[in-house]
């Protein structure tokens, strides 16, 4: 029996956006299972703690039965191997993403030859969207409901209450 085609979608997801969700949903059509993996990064001061980000993603992917959400630390390829993944999923929004993504994909290939990086071209309506843009808008009290899943919009409103 062959193992199910499993992909790991690694990232910071601080917080998950509709662009991420779009990539996850499309990844689910390519792979039997997708693990959304939140990196524990001691070098970054996030808006949401890892456990909060995991819960926010879980809340946002409830309609997708073949998605698991997890947290990991260390190298992405080590985690992906432990989970038996065949591929890493990453979204590509614009040419500006390409250089770093290509570097990461090549580096990961030197570390794990058998693991493929699969790039999903971000849907046009989300090509401008990033977690940092969302954080900035929310911090200054702007609307984010069109940019993030509903549960994330609620969490952002709680994090940045209007005076
Ligand atoms: O959402 P992000 O911040 O763009 O995700 C970046 C991430 C987590 C995929 C990348 O930083 C990563 O894989 N970090 C883990 C450390 C690692 O594996 N480094 C080697 C690859 S360059």
PDB file of N, CA and C and ligand atoms in Angstrom, residues 10-12 39 44 74-76 90 104 108, ligand 1:
ATOM      1  N   UNK A  10       4.480  25.060   5.444  1.00  0.00           N
ATOM      2  CA  UNK A  10       5.091  25.712   6.603  1.00  0.00           C
ATOM      3  C   UNK A  10       4.976  27.224   6.530  1.00  0.00           C
ATOM      4  N   UNK A  11       4.999  27.867   7.683  1.00  0.00           N
ATOM      5  CA  UNK A  11       4.981  29.323   7.670  1.00  0.00           C
ATOM      6  C   UNK A  11       4.852  29.892   9.058  1.00  0.00           C
ATOM      7  N   UNK A  12       4.779  31.237   9.087  1.00  0.00           N
ATOM      8  CA  UNK A  12       4.622  31.927  10.368  1.00  0.00           C
ATOM      9  C   UNK A  12       3.143  32.115  10.711  1.00  0.00           C
ATOM     10  N   UNK A  39       5.777  27.584  12.373  1.00  0.00           N
ATOM     11  CA  UNK A  39       7.143  27.561  12.909  1.00  0.00           C
ATOM     12  C   UNK A  39       7.214  28.257  14.268  1.00  0.00           C
ATOM     13  N   UNK A  44      11.725  35.783  16.566  1.00  0.00           N
ATOM     14  CA  UNK A  44      10.692  36.754  16.193  1.00  0.00           C
ATOM     15  C   UNK A  44       9.779  37.027  17.369  1.00  0.00           C
ATOM     16  N   UNK A  74      12.794  24.118  14.522  1.00  0.00           N
ATOM     17  CA  UNK A  74      13.943  23.593  13.790  1.00  0.00           C
ATOM     18  C   UNK A  74      13.731  23.673  12.295  1.00  0.00           C
ATOM     19  N   UNK A  75      14.390  22.747  11.596  1.00  0.00           N
ATOM     20  CA  UNK A  75      14.341  22.784  10.138  1.00  0.00           C
ATOM     21  C   UNK A  75      13.015  22.253   9.612  1.00  0.00           C
ATOM     22  N   UNK A  76      12.493  22.946   8.624  1.00  0.00           N
ATOM     23  CA  UNK A  76      11.252  22.507   7.990  1.00  0.00           C
ATOM     24  C   UNK A  76      11.409  21.106   7.391  1.00  0.00           C
ATOM     25  N   UNK A  90       4.306  26.139  -0.874  1.00  0.00           N
ATOM     26  CA  UNK A  90       4.512  27.562  -0.606  1.00  0.00           C
ATOM     27  C   UNK A  90       3.723  28.362  -1.630  1.00  0.00           C
ATOM     28  N   UNK A 104      15.101  29.365  -0.699  1.00  0.00           N
ATOM     29  CA  UNK A 104      14.653  28.383   0.311  1.00  0.00           C
ATOM     30  C   UNK A 104      14.462  27.010  -0.323  1.00  0.00           C
ATOM     31  N   UNK A 108      16.504  23.795   0.738  1.00  0.00           N
ATOM     32  CA  UNK A 108      15.812  22.608   1.256  1.00  0.00           C
ATOM     33  C   UNK A 108      16.129  21.379   0.413  1.00  0.00           C
TER      34      UNK A 108
HETATM   35  O1  LIG B   1       5.558  32.506   6.612  1.00  0.00           O
HETATM   36  P1  LIG B   1       7.049  32.671   6.433  1.00  0.00           P
HETATM   37  O2  LIG B   1       7.625  33.465   7.592  1.00  0.00           O
HETATM   38  O3  LIG B   1       7.403  33.246   5.101  1.00  0.00           O
HETATM   39  O4  LIG B   1       7.668  31.183   6.512  1.00  0.00           O
HETATM   40  C1  LIG B   1       9.068  30.982   6.417  1.00  0.00           C
HETATM   41  C2  LIG B   1       9.444  29.530   6.803  1.00  0.00           C
HETATM   42  C3  LIG B   1       8.885  29.184   8.158  1.00  0.00           C
HETATM   43  C4  LIG B   1       8.861  28.575   5.769  1.00  0.00           C
HETATM   44  C5  LIG B   1      11.003  29.412   6.779  1.00  0.00           C
HETATM   45  O5  LIG B   1      11.548  30.463   7.504  1.00  0.00           O
HETATM   46  C6  LIG B   1      11.482  28.094   7.339  1.00  0.00           C
HETATM   47  O6  LIG B   1      11.312  27.056   6.737  1.00  0.00           O
HETATM   48  N1  LIG B   1      12.092  28.151   8.552  1.00  0.00           N
HETATM   49  C7  LIG B   1      12.539  26.984   9.276  1.00  0.00           C
HETATM   50  C8  LIG B   1      14.062  26.896   9.273  1.00  0.00           C
HETATM   51  C9  LIG B   1      14.560  26.226   8.022  1.00  0.00           C
HETATM   52  O7  LIG B   1      14.140  25.139   7.660  1.00  0.00           O
HETATM   53  N2  LIG B   1      15.517  26.890   7.320  1.00  0.00           N
HETATM   54  C10 LIG B   1      16.099  26.345   6.106  1.00  0.00           C
HETATM   55  C11 LIG B   1      15.312  26.745   4.875  1.00  0.00           C
HETATM   56  S1  LIG B   1      15.889  28.283   4.242  1.00  0.00           S
END
